[in-house]
Short mmCIF file of C-alpha atoms in Angstrom, two decimals:
data_model
loop_
_atom_site.label_atom_id
_atom_site.label_comp_id
_atom_site.label_asym_id
_atom_site.label_seq_id
_atom_site.Cartn_x
_atom_site.Cartn_y
_atom_site.Cartn_z
CA MET A 1347 179.56 54.99 154.18
CA ALA A 1348 178.30 58.43 153.23
CA GLY A 1349 175.86 60.19 155.55
CA PRO A 1350 172.16 60.55 154.74
CA VAL A 1351 171.25 62.86 151.94
CA PRO A 1352 169.63 65.98 153.28
CA SER A 1353 165.94 66.35 152.35
CA ALA A 1354 164.97 69.00 149.88
CA PRO A 1355 163.10 72.08 151.09
CA PRO A 1356 159.35 71.64 150.99
CA ASN A 1357 157.65 72.71 147.78
CA PRO A 1358 155.64 75.86 148.40
CA HIS A 1359 152.94 74.51 146.05
CA ARG A 1360 152.66 71.17 147.79
CA GLY A 1361 148.98 71.63 148.47
CA ALA A 1362 148.15 72.36 144.83
CA ILE A 1363 150.24 69.37 143.66
CA THR A 1364 148.39 67.17 146.26
CA ILE A 1365 144.94 68.24 144.86
CA CYS A 1366 146.19 67.55 141.30
CA VAL A 1367 147.47 64.09 141.95
CA MET A 1368 144.43 63.32 144.00
CA LEU A 1369 142.19 64.29 141.04
CA ALA A 1370 144.20 62.08 138.78
CA THR A 1371 143.95 59.14 141.21
CA ILE A 1372 140.16 59.50 141.57
CA MET A 1373 139.71 59.85 137.83
CA GLN A 1374 141.52 56.64 137.11
CA ALA A 1375 140.16 54.73 140.12
CA LEU A 1376 136.57 55.72 139.26
CA ASP A 1377 136.93 54.16 135.77
CA THR A 1378 137.59 50.76 137.21
CA THR A 1379 133.94 50.49 138.17
CA ILE A 1380 131.93 53.33 136.94
CA ALA A 1381 131.36 51.77 133.50
CA ASN A 1382 130.09 48.53 134.89
CA VAL A 1383 126.52 49.61 135.51
CA ALA A 1384 126.28 51.20 132.13
CA LEU A 1385 127.15 48.05 130.21
CA PRO A 1386 123.60 47.04 129.39
CA TYR A 1387 122.88 50.51 127.92
CA MET A 1388 126.11 50.38 125.98
CA GLN A 1389 125.13 46.97 124.66
CA SER A 1390 121.90 48.24 123.25
CA SER A 1391 123.42 51.51 121.80
CA LEU A 1392 126.33 49.77 120.15
CA SER A 1393 124.41 46.71 118.89
CA ALA A 1394 126.66 44.28 120.73
CA SER A 1395 126.06 40.77 122.18
CA GLU A 1396 126.73 40.05 125.91
CA ASP A 1397 130.11 38.52 125.24
CA GLN A 1398 131.17 41.37 122.92
CA ILE A 1399 130.22 44.08 125.31
CA ASN A 1400 132.48 42.66 127.93
CA LEU A 1401 135.41 43.51 125.75
CA VAL A 1402 134.74 47.07 126.92
CA LEU A 1403 135.87 46.11 130.42
CA THR A 1404 138.44 43.51 129.44
CA SER A 1405 140.28 45.84 126.94
CA TYR A 1406 140.82 48.41 129.55
CA ILE A 1407 141.87 46.05 132.37
CA VAL A 1408 144.40 44.10 130.29
CA THR A 1409 146.22 47.00 128.73
CA ALA A 1410 146.34 48.90 132.03
CA ALA A 1411 147.84 45.79 133.75
CA ILE A 1412 150.37 45.34 131.00
CA MET A 1413 151.55 48.91 130.97
CA MET A 1414 151.55 49.53 134.75
CA PRO A 1415 154.93 47.75 135.45
CA ALA A 1416 156.62 49.93 132.78
CA THR A 1417 155.75 53.12 134.70
CA GLY A 1418 159.10 53.33 136.50
CA TRP A 1419 161.21 53.09 133.37
CA LEU A 1420 158.93 55.50 131.48
CA ALA A 1421 159.23 58.02 134.30
CA ALA A 1422 162.91 57.78 134.28
CA ARG A 1423 163.20 57.82 130.57
CA PHE A 1424 160.91 60.82 129.82
CA GLY A 1425 160.82 62.53 133.20
CA ARG A 1426 158.15 62.01 135.79
CA LYS A 1427 156.35 65.29 135.01
CA ASN A 1428 156.40 64.75 131.28
CA LEU A 1429 154.97 61.24 131.76
CA PHE A 1430 152.31 62.50 134.13
CA LEU A 1431 151.24 65.18 131.72
CA MET A 1432 151.11 62.78 128.72
CA SER A 1433 149.11 60.32 130.74
CA VAL A 1434 146.51 62.93 131.87
CA VAL A 1435 146.03 64.37 128.36
CA GLY A 1436 145.87 60.81 126.82
CA PHE A 1437 143.46 59.47 129.46
CA THR A 1438 141.20 62.58 129.18
CA ALA A 1439 141.22 62.51 125.33
CA THR A 1440 140.51 58.76 125.09
CA SER A 1441 137.73 59.17 127.67
CA VAL A 1442 135.94 61.73 125.51
CA LEU A 1443 136.47 59.40 122.47
CA CYS A 1444 134.81 56.54 124.34
CA GLY A 1445 131.83 58.70 125.05
CA LEU A 1446 131.68 59.60 121.30
CA ALA A 1447 132.10 55.97 120.07
CA THR A 1448 129.32 54.84 117.62
CA SER A 1449 130.46 51.17 117.24
CA LEU A 1450 131.81 48.37 119.36
CA GLU A 1451 135.13 48.43 117.39
CA GLN A 1452 135.65 52.07 118.14
CA MET A 1453 134.79 51.65 121.83
CA VAL A 1454 137.17 48.73 122.25
CA LEU A 1455 140.02 50.64 120.54
CA PHE A 1456 139.50 53.75 122.66
CA ARG A 1457 139.34 51.66 125.86
CA LEU A 1458 142.59 50.05 124.90
CA LEU A 1459 144.24 53.42 124.53
CA GLN A 1460 142.52 54.62 127.81
CA GLY A 1461 144.16 51.66 129.57
CA VAL A 1462 147.56 52.55 128.19
CA PHE A 1463 147.41 56.16 129.32
CA GLY A 1464 145.60 55.44 132.58
CA ALA A 1465 148.10 52.79 133.81
CA PRO A 1466 150.75 55.30 135.07
CA LEU A 1467 148.30 57.67 136.87
CA VAL A 1468 147.84 55.93 140.26
CA PRO A 1469 151.49 54.75 140.75
CA LEU A 1470 152.80 58.24 139.62
CA SER A 1471 150.34 59.91 142.08
CA GLN A 1472 151.55 57.75 145.03
CA ALA A 1473 155.23 58.29 144.09
CA VAL A 1474 154.84 62.06 143.84
CA LEU A 1475 153.14 62.37 147.18
CA LEU A 1476 155.80 60.13 148.86
CA ASP A 1477 158.49 62.48 147.44
CA GLU A 1478 156.71 65.75 148.21
CA TYR A 1479 156.09 64.90 151.92
CA PRO A 1480 158.78 64.16 154.54
CA ARG A 1481 158.77 60.65 155.99
CA GLU A 1482 157.05 61.72 159.21
CA GLN A 1483 154.15 62.96 157.07
CA HIS A 1484 153.82 59.91 154.87
CA GLY A 1485 150.84 58.70 156.81
CA SER A 1486 148.91 61.84 156.09
CA ALA A 1487 149.96 61.81 152.44
CA MET A 1488 148.90 58.22 151.97
CA ALA A 1489 145.64 58.98 153.64
CA LEU A 1490 144.84 61.61 151.06
CA TRP A 1491 146.04 59.30 148.20
CA GLY A 1492 144.15 56.34 149.68
CA VAL A 1493 140.90 58.21 149.58
CA GLY A 1494 140.97 58.28 145.82
CA VAL A 1495 142.24 54.72 145.39
CA MET A 1496 139.86 53.03 147.79
CA VAL A 1497 136.72 55.30 147.52
CA GLY A 1498 136.89 55.58 143.78
CA PRO A 1499 135.90 51.97 143.05
CA ILE A 1500 133.31 52.00 145.83
CA LEU A 1501 131.59 55.18 144.64
CA GLY A 1502 131.91 54.26 140.97
CA PRO A 1503 128.69 52.15 140.71
CA THR A 1504 126.74 54.82 142.51
CA LEU A 1505 127.94 57.68 140.33
CA GLY A 1506 127.73 55.58 137.20
CA GLY A 1507 124.19 54.50 138.03
CA TRP A 1508 123.15 58.09 138.69
CA LEU A 1509 124.70 59.39 135.44
CA THR A 1510 123.14 56.54 133.41
CA GLU A 1511 119.81 56.90 135.08
CA TYR A 1512 119.30 60.66 134.63
CA TYR A 1513 121.60 61.55 131.72
CA ASN A 1514 123.23 59.01 129.34
CA TRP A 1515 125.76 56.19 129.58
CA ARG A 1516 128.20 58.37 127.66
CA TRP A 1517 128.48 60.68 130.62
CA VAL A 1518 130.44 58.03 132.59
CA PHE A 1519 133.26 58.90 130.19
CA TYR A 1520 132.55 62.64 129.61
CA ILE A 1521 132.85 63.21 133.35
CA ASN A 1522 136.59 62.76 133.07
CA LEU A 1523 136.95 65.87 130.88
CA PRO A 1524 136.62 68.66 133.47
CA VAL A 1525 138.63 66.57 135.99
CA GLY A 1526 141.41 65.89 133.49
CA MET A 1527 141.61 69.50 132.33
CA LEU A 1528 141.79 70.80 135.93
CA THR A 1529 144.58 68.22 136.73
CA LEU A 1530 146.48 69.14 133.55
CA PHE A 1531 146.62 72.83 134.35
CA GLY A 1532 147.55 72.27 137.92
CA LEU A 1533 150.42 69.96 137.07
CA LEU A 1534 151.67 72.29 134.35
CA ALA A 1535 151.71 75.17 136.81
CA TYR A 1536 152.97 73.60 140.02
CA MET A 1537 154.69 70.28 139.51
CA LYS A 1538 158.54 70.41 139.33
CA ARG A 1539 160.15 69.12 136.25
CA THR A 1540 162.45 66.01 136.52
CA PRO A 1541 165.09 65.61 133.84
CA PRO A 1542 164.72 62.71 131.41
CA SER A 1543 167.34 60.05 130.75
CA PRO A 1544 167.36 59.54 126.95
CA GLY A 1545 170.02 56.76 127.03
CA LEU A 1546 168.34 54.61 129.65
CA TYR A 1547 168.54 50.91 128.93
CA PHE A 1548 165.25 49.04 128.47
CA ASP A 1549 164.99 45.35 129.14
CA TRP A 1550 162.65 44.24 126.36
CA PHE A 1551 162.74 40.54 127.12
CA GLY A 1552 161.77 41.17 130.76
CA PHE A 1553 159.03 43.56 129.86
CA LEU A 1554 157.61 41.29 127.07
CA THR A 1555 157.53 38.12 129.27
CA LEU A 1556 155.96 40.08 132.12
CA ALA A 1557 153.42 41.63 129.83
CA LEU A 1558 152.50 38.25 128.34
CA ALA A 1559 152.17 36.76 131.84
CA ILE A 1560 149.92 39.51 133.05
CA GLY A 1561 147.89 39.87 129.85
CA SER A 1562 147.26 36.12 129.52
CA LEU A 1563 146.27 35.95 133.18
CA GLN A 1564 143.87 38.84 132.83
CA MET A 1565 142.29 37.33 129.68
CA MET A 1566 141.96 33.94 131.41
CA LEU A 1567 140.35 35.51 134.46
CA ASP A 1568 137.96 37.67 132.50
CA ARG A 1569 136.80 35.04 130.08
CA GLY A 1570 136.96 31.97 132.26
CA GLU A 1571 133.42 32.06 133.50
CA GLN A 1572 131.97 32.50 130.04
CA LEU A 1573 133.92 29.63 128.66
CA GLU A 1574 133.49 27.11 131.53
CA TRP A 1575 137.15 27.69 132.57
CA PHE A 1576 139.50 24.74 131.75
CA ASP A 1577 136.87 22.99 129.69
CA SER A 1578 137.82 25.62 127.01
CA PRO A 1579 141.04 25.26 124.91
CA GLU A 1580 141.35 29.07 124.99
CA ILE A 1581 141.51 29.13 128.78
CA VAL A 1582 144.11 26.34 128.81
CA ILE A 1583 146.22 28.10 126.26
CA GLU A 1584 146.02 31.39 128.18
CA ALA A 1585 146.98 29.65 131.48
CA ALA A 1586 149.94 27.93 129.82
CA CYS A 1587 151.12 31.17 128.25
CA SER A 1588 150.86 33.02 131.60
CA GLY A 1589 152.70 30.34 133.47
CA LEU A 1590 155.47 29.93 130.96
CA ALA A 1591 155.90 33.71 130.63
CA ALA A 1592 156.01 34.13 134.39
CA TYR A 1593 158.63 31.40 134.77
CA LEU A 1594 160.84 33.03 132.12
CA PHE A 1595 160.42 36.38 133.69
CA VAL A 1596 161.40 35.14 137.11
CA VAL A 1597 164.53 33.35 135.79
CA HIS A 1598 165.51 36.34 133.77
CA THR A 1599 165.05 38.70 136.70
CA PHE A 1600 167.53 36.69 138.80
CA THR A 1601 170.06 36.10 136.05
CA ALA A 1602 170.11 39.20 133.85
CA ARG A 1603 172.58 42.04 134.45
CA GLN A 1604 170.02 44.76 134.02
CA PRO A 1605 166.64 43.11 134.57
CA PHE A 1606 163.31 44.94 133.94
CA LEU A 1607 162.44 44.58 137.71
CA ASP A 1608 165.14 45.89 139.98
CA ARG A 1609 166.23 43.10 142.27
CA ARG A 1610 166.46 45.51 145.25
CA LEU A 1611 162.62 45.56 145.31
CA ILE A 1612 162.34 41.89 146.14
CA ARG A 1613 165.09 42.15 148.81
CA ASP A 1614 162.98 44.57 150.82
CA ARG A 1615 160.97 42.62 153.28
CA ASN A 1616 158.41 45.35 154.05
CA PHE A 1617 157.83 45.94 150.33
CA VAL A 1618 157.42 42.24 149.56
CA THR A 1619 154.95 41.83 152.51
CA GLY A 1620 153.06 44.97 151.52
CA ILE A 1621 152.67 43.59 147.98
CA VAL A 1622 151.10 40.46 149.40
CA PHE A 1623 148.77 42.56 151.70
CA ILE A 1624 147.61 44.85 148.95
CA PHE A 1625 146.83 41.68 146.86
CA VAL A 1626 144.56 40.50 149.70
CA VAL A 1627 142.94 43.95 149.93
CA GLY A 1628 142.26 43.84 146.21
CA VAL A 1629 140.59 40.41 146.51
CA ILE A 1630 138.37 41.56 149.41
CA LEU A 1631 137.45 45.09 148.20
CA LEU A 1632 136.39 44.59 144.53
CA ALA A 1633 135.15 40.94 145.00
CA THR A 1634 132.81 42.17 147.74
CA LEU A 1635 131.44 44.90 145.41
CA ALA A 1636 131.14 42.45 142.49
CA LEU A 1637 129.06 40.21 144.77
CA LEU A 1638 127.04 42.87 146.57
CA THR A 1639 125.79 44.44 143.35
CA PRO A 1640 123.95 41.41 142.04
CA PHE A 1641 123.02 40.49 145.66
CA LEU A 1642 121.11 43.74 146.05
CA GLN A 1643 119.71 44.01 142.56
CA THR A 1644 118.91 40.48 141.59
CA LEU A 1645 118.32 38.72 144.81
CA LEU A 1646 116.83 41.51 146.95
CA GLY A 1647 115.25 43.39 144.00
CA TYR A 1648 116.62 46.82 144.62
CA PRO A 1649 116.76 49.19 141.68
CA VAL A 1650 120.20 50.24 140.29
CA LEU A 1651 120.24 53.70 141.99
CA THR A 1652 119.12 52.37 145.35
CA ALA A 1653 121.71 49.62 145.23
CA GLY A 1654 124.35 52.22 144.53
CA ILE A 1655 123.23 54.31 147.50
CA LEU A 1656 123.37 51.31 149.78
CA LEU A 1657 126.95 50.65 148.76
CA ALA A 1658 128.04 54.28 149.28
CA PRO A 1659 128.43 54.07 153.12
CA ARG A 1660 131.36 51.68 152.48
CA GLY A 1661 133.19 54.60 151.00
CA ILE A 1662 132.13 56.89 153.87
CA GLY A 1663 133.58 54.44 156.34
CA THR A 1664 136.86 54.27 154.43
CA MET A 1665 137.20 58.08 154.32
CA VAL A 1666 136.53 58.44 158.13
CA ALA A 1667 139.13 55.69 158.87
CA MET A 1668 141.66 57.31 156.66
CA MET A 1669 141.27 60.72 158.32
CA ILE A 1670 141.74 59.04 161.71
CA VAL A 1671 144.63 56.81 160.68
CA GLY A 1672 146.46 59.66 158.94
CA ARG A 1673 146.84 61.22 162.50
CA LEU A 1674 147.52 58.00 164.33
CA VAL A 1675 150.07 56.34 162.03
CA SER A 1676 152.91 58.54 163.35
CA LYS A 1677 152.01 57.89 167.01
CA VAL A 1678 150.89 54.24 166.99
CA ASP A 1679 152.70 51.14 165.75
CA ALA A 1680 151.37 50.88 162.17
CA ARG A 1681 151.30 47.06 162.38
CA TRP A 1682 148.62 47.30 165.17
CA LEU A 1683 146.54 49.56 162.88
CA VAL A 1684 146.74 46.99 160.08
CA ALA A 1685 145.73 44.17 162.47
CA LEU A 1686 142.80 46.26 163.69
CA GLY A 1687 141.69 46.92 160.06
CA LEU A 1688 141.95 43.22 159.28
CA GLY A 1689 139.79 42.48 162.31
CA LEU A 1690 137.13 44.93 161.38
CA THR A 1691 137.12 43.64 157.79
CA ALA A 1692 136.72 40.06 158.99
CA LEU A 1693 133.90 41.11 161.38
CA ALA A 1694 131.96 42.75 158.49
CA LEU A 1695 132.42 39.71 156.17
CA TRP A 1696 131.34 37.41 158.99
CA GLN A 1697 128.19 39.44 159.43
CA MET A 1698 127.62 39.41 155.70
CA SER A 1699 127.88 35.59 155.73
CA ARG A 1700 124.78 35.58 158.01
CA PHE A 1701 122.58 37.67 155.70
CA SER A 1702 119.03 36.53 154.82
CA LEU A 1703 116.46 37.46 152.20
CA ASP A 1704 115.00 39.73 154.93
CA VAL A 1705 118.14 41.57 155.70
CA THR A 1706 117.36 45.24 156.58
CA ARG A 1707 118.88 48.30 154.87
CA THR A 1708 120.20 49.26 158.35
CA MET A 1709 122.23 45.99 158.42
CA LEU A 1710 123.49 46.46 154.86
CA VAL A 1711 124.68 50.02 155.69
CA THR A 1712 126.13 48.94 159.02
CA THR A 1713 128.30 46.17 157.54
CA GLY A 1714 129.34 48.48 154.76
CA VAL A 1715 130.55 51.16 157.20
CA ILE A 1716 132.43 48.50 159.33
CA GLN A 1717 134.10 47.10 156.20
CA GLY A 1718 134.96 50.52 154.91
CA LEU A 1719 136.54 51.34 158.37
CA GLY A 1720 138.54 48.22 158.19
CA LEU A 1721 139.93 48.77 154.72
CA GLY A 1722 140.79 52.37 155.76
CA PHE A 1723 142.81 51.12 158.77
CA ILE A 1724 144.60 48.55 156.61
CA PHE A 1725 145.37 50.69 153.64
CA ILE A 1726 147.28 53.76 155.08
CA PRO A 1727 149.55 52.13 157.59
CA MET A 1728 150.27 49.27 155.12
CA SER A 1729 151.30 51.87 152.52
CA VAL A 1730 153.56 53.59 154.94
CA ILE A 1731 155.22 50.36 156.08
CA THR A 1732 155.58 49.05 152.53
CA PHE A 1733 157.63 52.11 151.36
CA SER A 1734 159.29 53.00 154.66
CA SER A 1735 162.58 51.28 153.79
CA LEU A 1736 162.45 51.45 150.02
CA PRO A 1737 165.11 53.77 148.39
CA ALA A 1738 163.72 56.92 146.81
CA ASP A 1739 164.96 55.99 143.30
CA LEU A 1740 162.81 52.82 143.43
CA ARG A 1741 159.57 54.48 144.48
CA THR A 1742 158.01 54.94 141.10
CA SER A 1743 158.66 51.24 140.15
CA GLY A 1744 157.58 50.20 143.64
CA THR A 1745 154.29 52.09 143.45
CA ALA A 1746 153.61 50.52 140.00
CA LEU A 1747 154.08 47.01 141.36
CA PHE A 1748 151.98 47.97 144.39
CA SER A 1749 149.01 49.03 142.21
CA LEU A 1750 149.55 46.10 139.86
CA SER A 1751 149.35 43.68 142.80
CA ARG A 1752 146.03 45.31 143.90
CA ASN A 1753 144.64 45.04 140.39
CA ILE A 1754 145.65 41.35 139.95
CA GLY A 1755 144.23 40.60 143.39
CA SER A 1756 140.88 42.28 142.27
CA SER A 1757 140.79 40.21 139.02
CA ILE A 1758 141.51 36.95 140.79
CA GLY A 1759 139.14 37.66 143.63
CA ILE A 1760 136.25 38.59 141.34
CA SER A 1761 136.81 35.67 138.99
CA VAL A 1762 137.09 33.02 141.74
CA MET A 1763 134.15 34.32 143.73
CA ILE A 1764 131.89 34.56 140.78
CA TYR A 1765 132.96 31.02 139.74
CA LEU A 1766 132.25 29.73 143.22
CA LEU A 1767 128.90 31.53 143.18
CA GLY A 1768 127.78 29.77 140.14
CA GLN A 1769 129.07 26.33 141.15
CA ASN A 1770 127.64 26.51 144.71
CA THR A 1771 124.27 27.76 143.34
CA HIS A 1772 123.94 24.68 141.16
CA ARG A 1773 125.11 22.34 143.97
CA MET A 1774 122.75 23.86 146.55
CA HIS A 1775 119.78 23.83 144.09
CA ALA A 1776 120.33 20.06 143.63
CA THR A 1777 120.58 19.52 147.41
CA LEU A 1778 117.52 21.54 148.25
CA SER A 1779 115.45 19.93 145.48
CA GLU A 1780 115.89 16.58 147.15
CA TYR A 1781 113.70 17.85 150.02
CA ILE A 1782 110.83 18.68 147.61
CA GLN A 1783 109.02 15.32 148.02
CA PRO A 1784 105.19 14.94 148.29
CA PHE A 1785 105.44 12.61 151.30
CA ARG A 1786 107.36 15.13 153.47
CA ALA A 1787 105.22 16.80 156.08
CA PRO A 1788 105.96 20.48 155.06
CA MET A 1789 104.81 19.69 151.53
CA GLN A 1790 101.32 18.68 152.86
CA ASN A 1791 100.27 22.22 153.78
CA LEU A 1792 101.56 24.17 150.75
CA PRO A 1793 99.19 26.87 149.35
CA ALA A 1794 97.37 26.03 146.24
CA MET A 1795 99.63 28.27 144.08
CA LEU A 1796 102.57 26.05 144.97
CA ASP A 1797 100.82 22.75 144.14
CA PRO A 1798 103.56 20.60 142.54
CA GLY A 1799 100.97 18.78 140.56
CA ALA A 1800 100.42 21.80 138.38
CA ALA A 1801 102.95 23.29 136.02
CA THR A 1802 102.69 26.78 137.41
CA GLY A 1803 103.19 25.39 141.02
CA ARG A 1804 106.23 23.43 140.00
CA ALA A 1805 107.63 26.60 138.35
CA LEU A 1806 107.05 28.69 141.49
CA LEU A 1807 108.59 26.02 143.69
CA ASP A 1808 111.68 25.89 141.37
CA ALA A 1809 112.01 29.72 141.66
CA LEU A 1810 111.87 29.56 145.42
CA VAL A 1811 114.42 26.88 145.59
CA THR A 1812 116.72 28.71 143.09
CA LYS A 1813 116.41 31.87 145.18
CA GLN A 1814 117.50 30.07 148.40
CA ALA A 1815 120.26 28.30 146.60
CA VAL A 1816 121.64 31.63 145.27
CA LEU A 1817 121.41 33.16 148.73
CA ILE A 1818 123.41 30.25 150.26
CA ALA A 1819 125.96 30.54 147.54
CA PHE A 1820 126.40 34.30 148.27
CA LEU A 1821 126.83 33.61 151.96
CA GLY A 1822 129.43 30.94 151.18
CA ASP A 1823 131.55 33.45 149.22
CA PHE A 1824 131.34 36.01 152.07
CA TYR A 1825 132.49 33.35 154.52
CA ILE A 1826 135.40 32.41 152.28
CA MET A 1827 136.52 36.12 152.22
CA PHE A 1828 136.10 36.19 156.02
CA ILE A 1829 138.62 33.34 156.26
CA ILE A 1830 140.99 35.08 153.79
CA ALA A 1831 140.95 38.19 156.02
CA LEU A 1832 141.69 36.14 159.12
CA ALA A 1833 144.40 34.11 157.43
CA SER A 1834 146.26 37.41 156.52
CA LEU A 1835 146.70 38.46 160.10
CA PRO A 1836 150.00 36.56 160.61
CA LEU A 1837 151.56 38.56 157.76
CA VAL A 1838 151.75 41.53 160.11
CA LEU A 1839 154.40 39.77 162.05
CA LEU A 1840 156.58 39.74 159.00
CA MET A 1841 156.63 43.54 158.75
CA ARG A 1842 159.42 45.64 160.12
CA HIS A 1843 158.29 48.65 162.20
CA PRO A 1844 158.48 51.78 159.89
CA ASP A 1845 160.66 53.64 162.34
CA GLN A 1846 163.15 50.86 162.66
CA LYS A 1847 166.42 51.84 160.95
CA LEU A 1848 168.26 49.53 158.71
CA ASP A 1849 171.81 48.84 159.87
CA ASP A 1850 174.83 49.34 157.58
CA GLU A 1851 175.00 45.73 156.44
CA GLU A 1852 171.38 45.66 155.50
CA VAL A 1853 171.65 48.92 153.53
CA SER A 1854 174.76 47.64 151.70
CA ALA A 1855 172.99 44.44 150.80
CA ALA A 1856 170.04 46.28 149.50
CA ILE A 1857 172.15 48.53 147.38
CA GLU A 1858 174.26 45.70 145.86
#
């Protein structure tokens, strides 16, 4: 067997490239959540119904998910630098077009295109940093990259709320223009060009079946709550399409001579375990944000901007953890850091499962910081382990699947948690209402305004019961995510130490 290929000399412009890919990562990651708080304003401006305005989010999510797995082939076919430049230009231009949209049809079309161009940005950024930095510095590189990926969605609602409050909802899209231009000029000046491969084979059947599976799943998850899930024929059809397409894709992957997904990826134990882990992180991160936003605004009555500020410490905790972990990951077994991160995340979710309507701002900030620290401790060492034994030629495809798994986890987590929130609210309302009986002792000393004999009194009692039912449903969701975090701990044992070398037999098996 040939000896190891010597590493290329470090790029003298590594710092500039790092800043550019970080900007691209932050720009794309922010767009996953920044537009959410502006939806009601868009709805009024574009004369759309509540169902229609949700297409602004769905169109972006679905197209980005479909295009993300193709990043590896596109990078090889057109060259990584060329694809990066096209993605940045396209994403920036479509962001401006979204801000200029005057109708719902225009907005949905431009969001579709924004998802197409935005899909490669995060996996390309991660792949570029893994290639630019030697293996012993991968922890620091992933810490920098992780700041954008993890903090972007957390700070998105805060920034979006501030822009919408003091400027206009269109600025949640216009803000990408200066960031995109700076990224473009930096990449043009400093990033090395990689030669394209014009004759590269493309597995259309594999891509189309995977695209149908992902697209149908995302549509099902996004529209399920509105359509009462499997009571709707549309959801049943989407679920059937997703399941059948996924089955065909798996069979095709294991039987085709040149499948769309390189089989070497699924033979790498660290990579497969990392994919599962990032799925769990996706569930916990964005599902928590999706729950906390209505918890703070609807249940506790905080204004949009205040709610965004209370969510911001979660991002601060993540940044602090990533700065610490970036230095520790080369000195401490990364698996222990992942375990510590899961423990901190579980602790924060357990504390959140004990919230009350009188929860203080200090408690909200404290749990946010703890969860942010936990996610930071998970993300960096997990990224290092995931790609520690993956061949360099598979990194772009690997990072695309890594990001796709996180996005699917986020979609599933949000959909399931919101569904459970609604179901448990109805169930708890019925349970608590059984205790509103005139012969019960507590009912004898109610203030006059809550007199159940009067219509206003019954309405106020019902509002109080509903509020308590919603609170209990929120706490139930937080407890379920606490269990998910704890249940993920044994996965750490499946990971190979990142410094552990593959023996010749394993390397040969991975290459075959």
